[in-house]
Short mmCIF file of C-alpha atoms in Angstrom, two decimals:
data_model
loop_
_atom_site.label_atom_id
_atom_site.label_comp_id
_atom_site.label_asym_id
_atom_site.label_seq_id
_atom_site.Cartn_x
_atom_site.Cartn_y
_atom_site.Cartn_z
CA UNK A 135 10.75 76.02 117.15
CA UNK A 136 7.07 75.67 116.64
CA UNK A 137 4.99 78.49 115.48
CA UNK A 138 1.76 79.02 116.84
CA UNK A 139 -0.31 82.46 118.04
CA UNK A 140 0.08 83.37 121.27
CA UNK A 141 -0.58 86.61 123.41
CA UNK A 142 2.83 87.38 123.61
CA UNK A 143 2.84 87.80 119.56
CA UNK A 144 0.09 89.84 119.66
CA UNK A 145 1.41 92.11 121.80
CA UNK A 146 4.91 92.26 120.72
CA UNK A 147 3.23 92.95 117.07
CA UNK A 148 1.43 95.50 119.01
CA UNK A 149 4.30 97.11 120.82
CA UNK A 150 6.21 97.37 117.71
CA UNK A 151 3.33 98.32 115.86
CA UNK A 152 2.64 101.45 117.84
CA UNK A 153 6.31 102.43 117.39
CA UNK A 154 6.02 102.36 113.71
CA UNK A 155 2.34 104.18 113.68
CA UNK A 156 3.51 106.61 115.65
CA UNK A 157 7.12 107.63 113.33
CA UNK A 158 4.80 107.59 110.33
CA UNK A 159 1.99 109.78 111.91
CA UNK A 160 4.33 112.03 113.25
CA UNK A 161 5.96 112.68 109.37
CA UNK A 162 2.73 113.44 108.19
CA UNK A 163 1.70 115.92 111.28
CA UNK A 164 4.47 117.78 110.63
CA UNK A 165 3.49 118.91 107.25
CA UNK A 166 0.27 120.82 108.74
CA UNK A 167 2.53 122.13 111.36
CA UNK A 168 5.01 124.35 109.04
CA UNK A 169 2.65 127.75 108.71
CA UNK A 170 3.14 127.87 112.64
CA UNK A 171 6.28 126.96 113.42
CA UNK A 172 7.88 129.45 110.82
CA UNK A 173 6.70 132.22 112.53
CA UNK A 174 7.05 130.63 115.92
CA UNK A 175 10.71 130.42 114.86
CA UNK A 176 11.16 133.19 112.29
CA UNK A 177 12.26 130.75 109.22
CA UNK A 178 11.36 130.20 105.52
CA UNK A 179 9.91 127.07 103.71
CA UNK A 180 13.14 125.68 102.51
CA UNK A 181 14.47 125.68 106.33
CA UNK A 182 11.26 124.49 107.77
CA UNK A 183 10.75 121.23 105.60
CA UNK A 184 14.24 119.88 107.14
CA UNK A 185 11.96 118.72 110.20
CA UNK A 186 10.46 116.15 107.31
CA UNK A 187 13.50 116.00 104.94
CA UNK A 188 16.18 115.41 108.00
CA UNK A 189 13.91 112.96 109.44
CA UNK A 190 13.18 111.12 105.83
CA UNK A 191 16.70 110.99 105.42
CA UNK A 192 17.47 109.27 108.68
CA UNK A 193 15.40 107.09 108.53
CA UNK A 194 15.76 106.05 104.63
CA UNK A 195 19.71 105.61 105.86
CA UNK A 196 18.81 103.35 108.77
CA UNK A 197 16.03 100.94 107.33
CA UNK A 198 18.66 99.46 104.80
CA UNK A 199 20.77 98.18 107.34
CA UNK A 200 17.73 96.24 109.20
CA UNK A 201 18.80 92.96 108.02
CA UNK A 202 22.36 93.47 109.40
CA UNK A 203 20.93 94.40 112.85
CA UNK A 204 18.39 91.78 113.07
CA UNK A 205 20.96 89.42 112.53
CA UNK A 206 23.65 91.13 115.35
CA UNK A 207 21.34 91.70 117.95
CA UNK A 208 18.31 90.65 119.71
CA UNK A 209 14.66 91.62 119.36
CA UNK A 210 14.69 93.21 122.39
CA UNK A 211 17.92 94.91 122.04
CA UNK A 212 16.38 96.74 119.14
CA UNK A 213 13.04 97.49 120.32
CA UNK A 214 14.78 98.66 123.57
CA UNK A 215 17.19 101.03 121.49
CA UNK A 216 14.43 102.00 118.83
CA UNK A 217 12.25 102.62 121.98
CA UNK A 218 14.96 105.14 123.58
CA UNK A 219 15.67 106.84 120.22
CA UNK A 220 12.08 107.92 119.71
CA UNK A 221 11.09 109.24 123.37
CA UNK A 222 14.56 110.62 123.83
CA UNK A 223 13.47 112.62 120.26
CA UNK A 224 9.76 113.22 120.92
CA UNK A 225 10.91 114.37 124.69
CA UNK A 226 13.33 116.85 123.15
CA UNK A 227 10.43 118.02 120.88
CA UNK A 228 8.10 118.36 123.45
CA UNK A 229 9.88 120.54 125.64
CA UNK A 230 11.95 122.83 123.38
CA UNK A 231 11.21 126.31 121.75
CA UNK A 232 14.33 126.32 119.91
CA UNK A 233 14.64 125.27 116.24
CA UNK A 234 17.78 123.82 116.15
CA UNK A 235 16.87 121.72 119.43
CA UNK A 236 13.23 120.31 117.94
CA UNK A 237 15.36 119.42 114.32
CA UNK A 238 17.79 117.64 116.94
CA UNK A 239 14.58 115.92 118.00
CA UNK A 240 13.58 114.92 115.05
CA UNK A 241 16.75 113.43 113.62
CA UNK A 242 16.50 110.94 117.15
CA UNK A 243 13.07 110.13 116.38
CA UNK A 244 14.21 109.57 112.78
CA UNK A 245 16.84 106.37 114.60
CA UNK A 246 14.07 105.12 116.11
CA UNK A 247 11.61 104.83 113.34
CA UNK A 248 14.75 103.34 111.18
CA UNK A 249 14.52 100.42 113.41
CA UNK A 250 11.01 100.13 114.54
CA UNK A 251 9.78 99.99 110.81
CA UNK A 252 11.33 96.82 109.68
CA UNK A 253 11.39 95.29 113.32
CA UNK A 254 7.15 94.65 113.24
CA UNK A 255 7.31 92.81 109.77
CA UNK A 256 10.31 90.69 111.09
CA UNK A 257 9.02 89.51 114.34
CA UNK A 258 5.62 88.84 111.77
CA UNK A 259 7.65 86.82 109.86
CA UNK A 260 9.86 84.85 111.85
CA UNK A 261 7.24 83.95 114.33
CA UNK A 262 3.98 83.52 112.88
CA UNK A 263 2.52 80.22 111.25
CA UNK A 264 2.56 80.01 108.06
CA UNK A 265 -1.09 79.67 107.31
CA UNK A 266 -2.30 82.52 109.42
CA UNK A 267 0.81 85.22 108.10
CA UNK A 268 -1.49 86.99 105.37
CA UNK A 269 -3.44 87.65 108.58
CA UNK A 270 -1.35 89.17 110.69
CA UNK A 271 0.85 90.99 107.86
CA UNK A 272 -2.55 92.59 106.76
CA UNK A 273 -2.93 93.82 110.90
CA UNK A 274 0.73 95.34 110.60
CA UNK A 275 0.15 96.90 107.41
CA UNK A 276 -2.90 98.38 109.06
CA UNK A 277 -0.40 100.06 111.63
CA UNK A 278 1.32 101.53 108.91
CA UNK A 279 -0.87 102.40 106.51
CA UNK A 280 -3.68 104.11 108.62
CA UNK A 281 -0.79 107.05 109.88
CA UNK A 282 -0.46 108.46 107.00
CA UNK A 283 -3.58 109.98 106.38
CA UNK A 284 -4.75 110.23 109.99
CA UNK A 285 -1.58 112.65 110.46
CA UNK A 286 -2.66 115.66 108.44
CA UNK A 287 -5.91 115.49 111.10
CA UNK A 288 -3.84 114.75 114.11
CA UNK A 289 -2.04 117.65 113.28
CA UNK A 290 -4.60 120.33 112.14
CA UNK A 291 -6.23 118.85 115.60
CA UNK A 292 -3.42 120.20 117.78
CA UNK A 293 -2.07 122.88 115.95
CA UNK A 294 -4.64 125.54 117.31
CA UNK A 295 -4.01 124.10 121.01
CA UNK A 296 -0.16 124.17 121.10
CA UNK A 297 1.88 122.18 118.93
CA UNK A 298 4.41 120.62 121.94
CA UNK A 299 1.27 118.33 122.38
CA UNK A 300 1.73 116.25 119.01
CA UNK A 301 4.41 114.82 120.32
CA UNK A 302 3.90 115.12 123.62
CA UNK A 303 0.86 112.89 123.19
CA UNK A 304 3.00 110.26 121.46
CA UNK A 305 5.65 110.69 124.45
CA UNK A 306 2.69 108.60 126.40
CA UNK A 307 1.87 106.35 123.80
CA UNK A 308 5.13 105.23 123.42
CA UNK A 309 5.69 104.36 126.81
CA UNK A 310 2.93 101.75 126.47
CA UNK A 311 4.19 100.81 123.70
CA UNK A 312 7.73 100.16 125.89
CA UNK A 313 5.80 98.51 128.60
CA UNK A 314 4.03 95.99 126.41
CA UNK A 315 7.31 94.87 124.72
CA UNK A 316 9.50 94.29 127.53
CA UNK A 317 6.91 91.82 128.62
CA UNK A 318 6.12 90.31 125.25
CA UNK A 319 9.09 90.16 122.77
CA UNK A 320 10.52 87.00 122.56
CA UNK A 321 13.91 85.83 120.99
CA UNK A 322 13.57 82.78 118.21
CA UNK A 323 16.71 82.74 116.52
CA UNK A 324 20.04 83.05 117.83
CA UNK A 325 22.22 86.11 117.13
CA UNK A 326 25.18 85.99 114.49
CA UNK A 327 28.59 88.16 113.99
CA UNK A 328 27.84 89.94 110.99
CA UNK A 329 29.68 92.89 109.87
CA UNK A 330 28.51 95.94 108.40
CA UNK A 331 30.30 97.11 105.60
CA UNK A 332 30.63 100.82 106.37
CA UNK A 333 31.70 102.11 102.98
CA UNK A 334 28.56 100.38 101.13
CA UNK A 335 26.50 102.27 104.27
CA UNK A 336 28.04 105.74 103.12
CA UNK A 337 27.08 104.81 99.58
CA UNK A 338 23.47 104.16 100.53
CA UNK A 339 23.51 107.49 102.67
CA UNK A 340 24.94 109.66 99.93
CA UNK A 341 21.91 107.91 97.19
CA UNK A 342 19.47 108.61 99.93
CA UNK A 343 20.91 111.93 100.57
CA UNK A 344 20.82 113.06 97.02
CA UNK A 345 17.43 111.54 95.93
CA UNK A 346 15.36 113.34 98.78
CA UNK A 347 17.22 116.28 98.50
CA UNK A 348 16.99 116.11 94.40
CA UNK A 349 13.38 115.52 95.00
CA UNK A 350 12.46 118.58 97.47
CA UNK A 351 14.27 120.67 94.97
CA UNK A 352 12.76 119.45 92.01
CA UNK A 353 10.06 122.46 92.00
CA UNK A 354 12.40 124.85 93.15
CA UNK A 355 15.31 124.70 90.73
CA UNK A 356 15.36 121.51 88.40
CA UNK A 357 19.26 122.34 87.88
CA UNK A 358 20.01 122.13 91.69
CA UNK A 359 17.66 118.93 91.75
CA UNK A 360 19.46 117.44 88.54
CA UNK A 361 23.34 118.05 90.92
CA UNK A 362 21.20 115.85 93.87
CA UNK A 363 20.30 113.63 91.75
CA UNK A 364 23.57 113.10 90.35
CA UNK A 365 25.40 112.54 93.42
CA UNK A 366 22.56 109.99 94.44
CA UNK A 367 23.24 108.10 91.19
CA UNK A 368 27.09 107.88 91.98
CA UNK A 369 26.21 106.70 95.08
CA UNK A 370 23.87 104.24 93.89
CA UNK A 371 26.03 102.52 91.30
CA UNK A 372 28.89 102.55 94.13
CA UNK A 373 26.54 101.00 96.53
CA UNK A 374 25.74 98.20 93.58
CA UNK A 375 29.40 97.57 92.97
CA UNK A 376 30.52 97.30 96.63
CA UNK A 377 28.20 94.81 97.15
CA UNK A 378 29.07 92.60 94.39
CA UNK A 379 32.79 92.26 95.74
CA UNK A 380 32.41 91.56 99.64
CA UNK A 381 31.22 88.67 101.36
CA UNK A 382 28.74 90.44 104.04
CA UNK A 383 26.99 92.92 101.84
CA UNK A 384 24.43 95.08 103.95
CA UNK A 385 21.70 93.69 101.33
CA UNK A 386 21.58 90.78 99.48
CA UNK A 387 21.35 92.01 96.63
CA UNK A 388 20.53 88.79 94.93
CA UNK A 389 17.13 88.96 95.59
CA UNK A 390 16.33 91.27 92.81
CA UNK A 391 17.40 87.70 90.53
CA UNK A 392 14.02 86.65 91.28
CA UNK A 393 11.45 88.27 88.36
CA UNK A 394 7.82 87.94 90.22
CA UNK A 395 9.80 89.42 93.63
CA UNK A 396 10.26 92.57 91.88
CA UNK A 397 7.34 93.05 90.10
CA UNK A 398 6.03 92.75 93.52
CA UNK A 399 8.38 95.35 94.24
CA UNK A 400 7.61 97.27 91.40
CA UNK A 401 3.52 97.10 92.17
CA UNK A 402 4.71 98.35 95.97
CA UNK A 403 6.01 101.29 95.33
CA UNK A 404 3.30 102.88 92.29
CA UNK A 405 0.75 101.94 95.13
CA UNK A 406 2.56 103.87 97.24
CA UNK A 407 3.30 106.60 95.05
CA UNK A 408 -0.45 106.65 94.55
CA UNK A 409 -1.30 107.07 97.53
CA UNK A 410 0.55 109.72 99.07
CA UNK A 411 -0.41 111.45 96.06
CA UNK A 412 -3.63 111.16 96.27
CA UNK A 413 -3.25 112.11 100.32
CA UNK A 414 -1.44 115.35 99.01
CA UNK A 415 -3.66 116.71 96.19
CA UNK A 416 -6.87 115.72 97.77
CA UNK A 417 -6.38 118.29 101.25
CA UNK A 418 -4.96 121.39 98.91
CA UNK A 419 -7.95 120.89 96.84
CA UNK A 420 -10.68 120.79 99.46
CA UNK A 421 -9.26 123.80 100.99
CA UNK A 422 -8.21 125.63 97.95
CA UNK A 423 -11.02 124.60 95.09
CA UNK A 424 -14.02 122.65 97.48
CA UNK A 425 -13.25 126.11 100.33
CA UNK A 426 -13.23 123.60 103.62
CA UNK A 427 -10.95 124.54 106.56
CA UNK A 428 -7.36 122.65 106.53
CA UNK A 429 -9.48 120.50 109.72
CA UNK A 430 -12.45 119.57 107.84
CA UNK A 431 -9.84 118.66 104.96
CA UNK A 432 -7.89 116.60 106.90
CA UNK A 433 -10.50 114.97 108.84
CA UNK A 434 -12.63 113.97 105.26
CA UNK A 435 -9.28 112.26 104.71
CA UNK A 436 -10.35 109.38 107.70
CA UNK A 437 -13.39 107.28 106.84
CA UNK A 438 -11.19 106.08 103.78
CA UNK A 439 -8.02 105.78 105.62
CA UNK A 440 -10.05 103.67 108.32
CA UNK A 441 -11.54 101.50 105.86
CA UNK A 442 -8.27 100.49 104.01
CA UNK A 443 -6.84 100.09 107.31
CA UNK A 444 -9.77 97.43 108.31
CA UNK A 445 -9.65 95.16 105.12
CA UNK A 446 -5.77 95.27 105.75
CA UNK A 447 -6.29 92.03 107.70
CA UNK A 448 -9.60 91.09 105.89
CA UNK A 449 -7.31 90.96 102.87
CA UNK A 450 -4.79 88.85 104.53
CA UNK A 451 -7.61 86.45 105.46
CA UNK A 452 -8.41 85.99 101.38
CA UNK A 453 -4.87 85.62 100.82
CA UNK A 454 -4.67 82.57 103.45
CA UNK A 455 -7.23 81.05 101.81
CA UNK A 456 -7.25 81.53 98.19
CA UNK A 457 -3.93 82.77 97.41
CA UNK A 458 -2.42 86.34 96.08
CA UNK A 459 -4.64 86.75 92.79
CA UNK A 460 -8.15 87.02 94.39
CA UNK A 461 -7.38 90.00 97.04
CA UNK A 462 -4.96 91.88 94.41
CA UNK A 463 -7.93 91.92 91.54
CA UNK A 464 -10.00 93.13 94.14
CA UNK A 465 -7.85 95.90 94.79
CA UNK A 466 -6.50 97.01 91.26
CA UNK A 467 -10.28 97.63 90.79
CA UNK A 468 -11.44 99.35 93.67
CA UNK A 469 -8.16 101.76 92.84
CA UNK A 470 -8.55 102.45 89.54
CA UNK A 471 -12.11 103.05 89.97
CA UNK A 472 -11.12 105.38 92.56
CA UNK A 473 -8.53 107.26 90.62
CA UNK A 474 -10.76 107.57 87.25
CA UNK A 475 -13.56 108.97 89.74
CA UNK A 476 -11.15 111.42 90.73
CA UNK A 477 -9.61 112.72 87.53
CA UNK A 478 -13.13 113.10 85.78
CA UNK A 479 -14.58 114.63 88.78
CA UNK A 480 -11.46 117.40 89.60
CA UNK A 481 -13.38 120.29 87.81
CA UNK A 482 -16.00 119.66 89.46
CA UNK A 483 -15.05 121.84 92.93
CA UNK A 484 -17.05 119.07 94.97
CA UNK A 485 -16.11 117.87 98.65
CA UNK A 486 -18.08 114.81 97.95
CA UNK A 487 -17.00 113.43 94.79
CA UNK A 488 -13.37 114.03 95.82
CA UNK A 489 -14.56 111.94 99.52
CA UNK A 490 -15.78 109.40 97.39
CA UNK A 491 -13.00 108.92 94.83
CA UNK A 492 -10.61 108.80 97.75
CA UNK A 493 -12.55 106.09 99.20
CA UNK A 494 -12.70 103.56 96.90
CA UNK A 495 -9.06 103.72 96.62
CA UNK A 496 -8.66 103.47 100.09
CA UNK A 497 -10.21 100.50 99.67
CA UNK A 498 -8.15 99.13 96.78
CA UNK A 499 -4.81 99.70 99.42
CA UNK A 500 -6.44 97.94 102.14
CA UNK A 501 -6.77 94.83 99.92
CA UNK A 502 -3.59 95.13 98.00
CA UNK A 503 -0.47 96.87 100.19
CA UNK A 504 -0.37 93.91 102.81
CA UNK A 505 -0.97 91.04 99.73
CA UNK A 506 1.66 92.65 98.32
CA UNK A 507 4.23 92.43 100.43
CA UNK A 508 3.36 89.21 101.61
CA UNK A 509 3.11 87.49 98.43
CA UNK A 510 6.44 89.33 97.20
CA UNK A 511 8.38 87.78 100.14
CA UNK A 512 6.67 84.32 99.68
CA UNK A 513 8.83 84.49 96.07
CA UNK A 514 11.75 84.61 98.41
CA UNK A 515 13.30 81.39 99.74
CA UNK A 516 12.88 82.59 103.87
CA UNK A 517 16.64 83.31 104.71
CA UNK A 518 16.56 86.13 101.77
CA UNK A 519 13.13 87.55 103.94
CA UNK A 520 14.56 89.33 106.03
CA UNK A 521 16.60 91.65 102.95
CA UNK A 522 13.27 91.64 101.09
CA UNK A 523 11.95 93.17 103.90
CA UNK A 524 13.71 95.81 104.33
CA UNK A 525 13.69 96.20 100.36
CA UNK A 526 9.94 96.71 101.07
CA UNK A 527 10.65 99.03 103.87
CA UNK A 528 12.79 101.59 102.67
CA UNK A 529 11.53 101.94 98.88
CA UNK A 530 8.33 102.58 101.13
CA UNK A 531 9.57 105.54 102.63
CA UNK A 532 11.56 106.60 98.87
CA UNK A 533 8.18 106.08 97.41
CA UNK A 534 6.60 108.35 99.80
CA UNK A 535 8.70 111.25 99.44
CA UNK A 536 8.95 110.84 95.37
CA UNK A 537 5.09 110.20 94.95
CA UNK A 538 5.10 114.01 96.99
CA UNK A 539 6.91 115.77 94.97
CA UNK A 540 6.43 114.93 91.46
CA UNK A 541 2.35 115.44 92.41
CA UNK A 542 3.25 118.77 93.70
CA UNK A 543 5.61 119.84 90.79
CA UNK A 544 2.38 118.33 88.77
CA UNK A 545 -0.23 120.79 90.35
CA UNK A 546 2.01 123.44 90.75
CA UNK A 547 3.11 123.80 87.16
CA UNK A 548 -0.66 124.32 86.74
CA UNK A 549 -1.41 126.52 88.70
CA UNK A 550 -1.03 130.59 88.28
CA UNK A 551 -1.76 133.57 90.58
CA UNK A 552 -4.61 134.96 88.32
CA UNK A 553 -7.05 131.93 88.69
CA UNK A 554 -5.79 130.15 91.41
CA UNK A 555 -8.60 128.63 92.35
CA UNK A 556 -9.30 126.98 88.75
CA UNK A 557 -5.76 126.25 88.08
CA UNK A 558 -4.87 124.27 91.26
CA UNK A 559 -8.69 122.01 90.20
CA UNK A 560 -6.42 122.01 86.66
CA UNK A 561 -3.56 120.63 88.31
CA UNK A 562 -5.45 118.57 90.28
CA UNK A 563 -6.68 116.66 87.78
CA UNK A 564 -3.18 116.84 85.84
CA UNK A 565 -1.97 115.43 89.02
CA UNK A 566 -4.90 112.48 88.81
CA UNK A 567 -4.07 111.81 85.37
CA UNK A 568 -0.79 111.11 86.19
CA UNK A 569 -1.90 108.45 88.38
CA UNK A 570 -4.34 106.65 86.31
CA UNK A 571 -1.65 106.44 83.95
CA UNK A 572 0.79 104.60 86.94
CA UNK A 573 -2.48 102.80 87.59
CA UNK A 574 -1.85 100.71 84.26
CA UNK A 575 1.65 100.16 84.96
CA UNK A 576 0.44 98.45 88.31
CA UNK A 577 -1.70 96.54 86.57
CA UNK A 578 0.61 95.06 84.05
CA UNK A 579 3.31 94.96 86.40
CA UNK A 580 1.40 92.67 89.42
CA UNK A 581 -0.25 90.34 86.58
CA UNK A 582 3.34 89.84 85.55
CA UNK A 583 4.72 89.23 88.50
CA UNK A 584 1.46 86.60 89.46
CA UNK A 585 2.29 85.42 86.27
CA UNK A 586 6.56 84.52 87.26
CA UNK A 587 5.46 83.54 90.67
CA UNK A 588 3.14 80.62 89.65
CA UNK A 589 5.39 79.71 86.89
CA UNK A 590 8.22 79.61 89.71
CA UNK A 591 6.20 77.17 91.82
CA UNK A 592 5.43 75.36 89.63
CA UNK A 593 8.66 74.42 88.48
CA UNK A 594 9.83 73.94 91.80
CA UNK A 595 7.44 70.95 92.54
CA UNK A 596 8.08 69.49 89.06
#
């Protein structure tokens, strides 16, 4: 088959697209939601955050399995099923006043998301030409990497009208979203009988299972977050030795033989890290240290999100043209810059300074995310792309939930009752430390991985 654009790829990238936006806007909405619904339902913390950790888990669980499914079944049969899963869960959500229906809800929207994720990159890269895929995996990173931060205002939004509406609002856009892809998606390869080896699948859930767990516990009770952690390991090193000894394994896990791929890797997830950090800290701060209301904190958080989201595809563009080094230098500068800003500024008790710290890493992300991942899979030979990708996509969603939690456990061991307001700008900047200090890792780790990757190529055309 022939690659070429056509309006049917743009709007099956767009269909899928708004499936993913929406499962990763929804996961940060929810957090701004919790105050509310545990009166609304009469429950504590620990039983409110399984709306996030039940969903996180579900999905972590599902994404690893991508490759299997995208080589069983069709395009359409998973955007049709992904589709179902999510309005099936946000339709449950919308409607219910119970707590045990709406964490029902979530779990379903959690399948969806599992699929829909990894389903936008694939159809990116099994159908796009080769010298316009920086483009278009910068425009699907956008998707992905606007919703984070635009949640927390989403949320705070619709909170004071009723809550129902956050994902009664989605409900709609979802159904567009179905619309567009049952006329768009098209099939390209033909469908294989692969099995999926259920034993390495419990493996992955119990790792998954114990990390996030371990994780949301880690502030808590660091014993009862050492026992998650634990059982995650086991499961881990049972997952690693399964696959090993079978035939079908649900990962290849082969591709981790290639040095520059996981430095990519590597790079991925401290960017991530860094960012949801930085989306955490930066909200508590303005409300808690800068005094803004949780709405004018979450909507300071947009003019950065929007602009990393818009040089997602400018970045791409570079990367088309001149290759992997030019957009991630960019990047690695804007961010650091960004994170220093932030750390020396944290005492400070300014709204600005924090606005325009946050910024400029914004703007690092939107040139380095999308180069990322691209460049990482180009290390790949392109049957191994579609278990790189969903490498990509579930250390993504690990990432997420780790960068969260040590940030929190960073600000909160800072912060006391007698000064709160000086100790949480303390922790804070503990917190921003912290990431200047991954900031250097990234930075060694990319260069290193440029570094393999040309070597690689080189070799290969000797």
């Amino acid at each position: 088959m022939t690659r070429k654009i056509s309006t049917k790829l743009y709007l099956s990238i767009v269909a899928t697209g708004l499936m993913a936006f929406c499962g990763v806007l929804i996961e940060t909405a929810m957090n701004v939601t919790f105050p509310t619904l545990m009166k609304q339902f009469n429950v504590d913390t620990a039983t409110i955050q399984w709306l996030t950790t039940g969903y996180l888990l579900v999905v972590s669980i599902i994404i690893p399995i991508s490759g299997i499914l995208k080589r069983r079944f069709t395009t359409m049969q998973l955007f049709i099923t992904a589709s179902t899963f999510f309005i099936v869960g946000l339709l449950i959500c919308t409607i219910t006043n119970q707590f045990d229906v709406l964490l029902v809800g979530r779990i379903i929207q959690g399948l969806g998301t599992g699929i829909a994720l990894p389903l936008m990159f694939n159809i990116i890269l099994e159908q796009t030409p080769f010298e316009k895929i920086g483009l278009l995996m910068g425009i699907g990173t956008l998707v992905t990497a606007i919703a984070p931060a635009l949640g927390p205002s989403y949320g705070g939004l619709l909170i004071g009208i009723n809550w129902h509406l956050i994902f009664g609002i989605l409900l709609a856009v979802m159904v567009l979203a179905l619309i567009l892809g049952l006329f768009s998606i098209t099939q390209v390869s033909k469908p294989e009988k692969v099995h999926l080896d259920f034993p390495s699948w419990i493996a992955i859930a119990i790792f998954f299972g114990g990390a996030i767990l371990g994780l949301n516990n880690i502030e808590s009770s660091l014993s009862v977050a050492g026992i998650y952690g634990l059982v995650g390991i086991i499961g881990l090193i049972w997952f690693i030795i399964r696959s090993t000894r079978i035939s079908q394994p649900i990962v290849r896990l082969n591709v981790f033989k290639n040095a520059s791929f996981d430095f990519h890797i590597i790079s991925f997830v401290i960017f991530q890290i860094m960012n949801v950090g930085a989306a955490f800290v930066l909200p508590n701060y303005l409300q808690i240290v800068a005094h803004t209301s949780s709405l004018t904190a979450g909507l300071m958080l947009l003019p950065g999100a929007a602009l990393g989201a818009v040089l997602a595809p400018i970045s791409g563009t570079i990367y088309d043209r001149h290759g992997a080094r030019r957009p991630i230098t960019i990047a690695l500068i804007f961010q650091a810059l960004g994170v220093v800003f932030l750390m020396l500024e944290a005492m400070s008790g300014s709204s600005i300074t924090q606005l325009i710290g946050y910024v400029l890493m914004m703007v690092g992300t939107g040139f380095g995310m999308s180069t990322i991942i691209t460049n990482g899979l180009a290390q790949l030979p392109s049957e191994k792309s579609v278990d790189g990708n969903a490498v990509f996509n579930t250390l993504q969603q690990f990432a997420g939930a780790m960068g969260t939690a040590v940030v929190s456990l960073v600000v909160a061991l800072a912060q006391t009752k007698t000064d709160y307001v000086h100790t949480t700008a303390v922790g804070a900047q503990h917190a921003f430390i912290l990431l200047v200090i991954l900031e250097v890792i990234n930075i060694i780790c990319i260069y290193t991985g440029l570094h393999f990757g040309k070597s690689r190529e080189k070799s290969a055309s000797d």
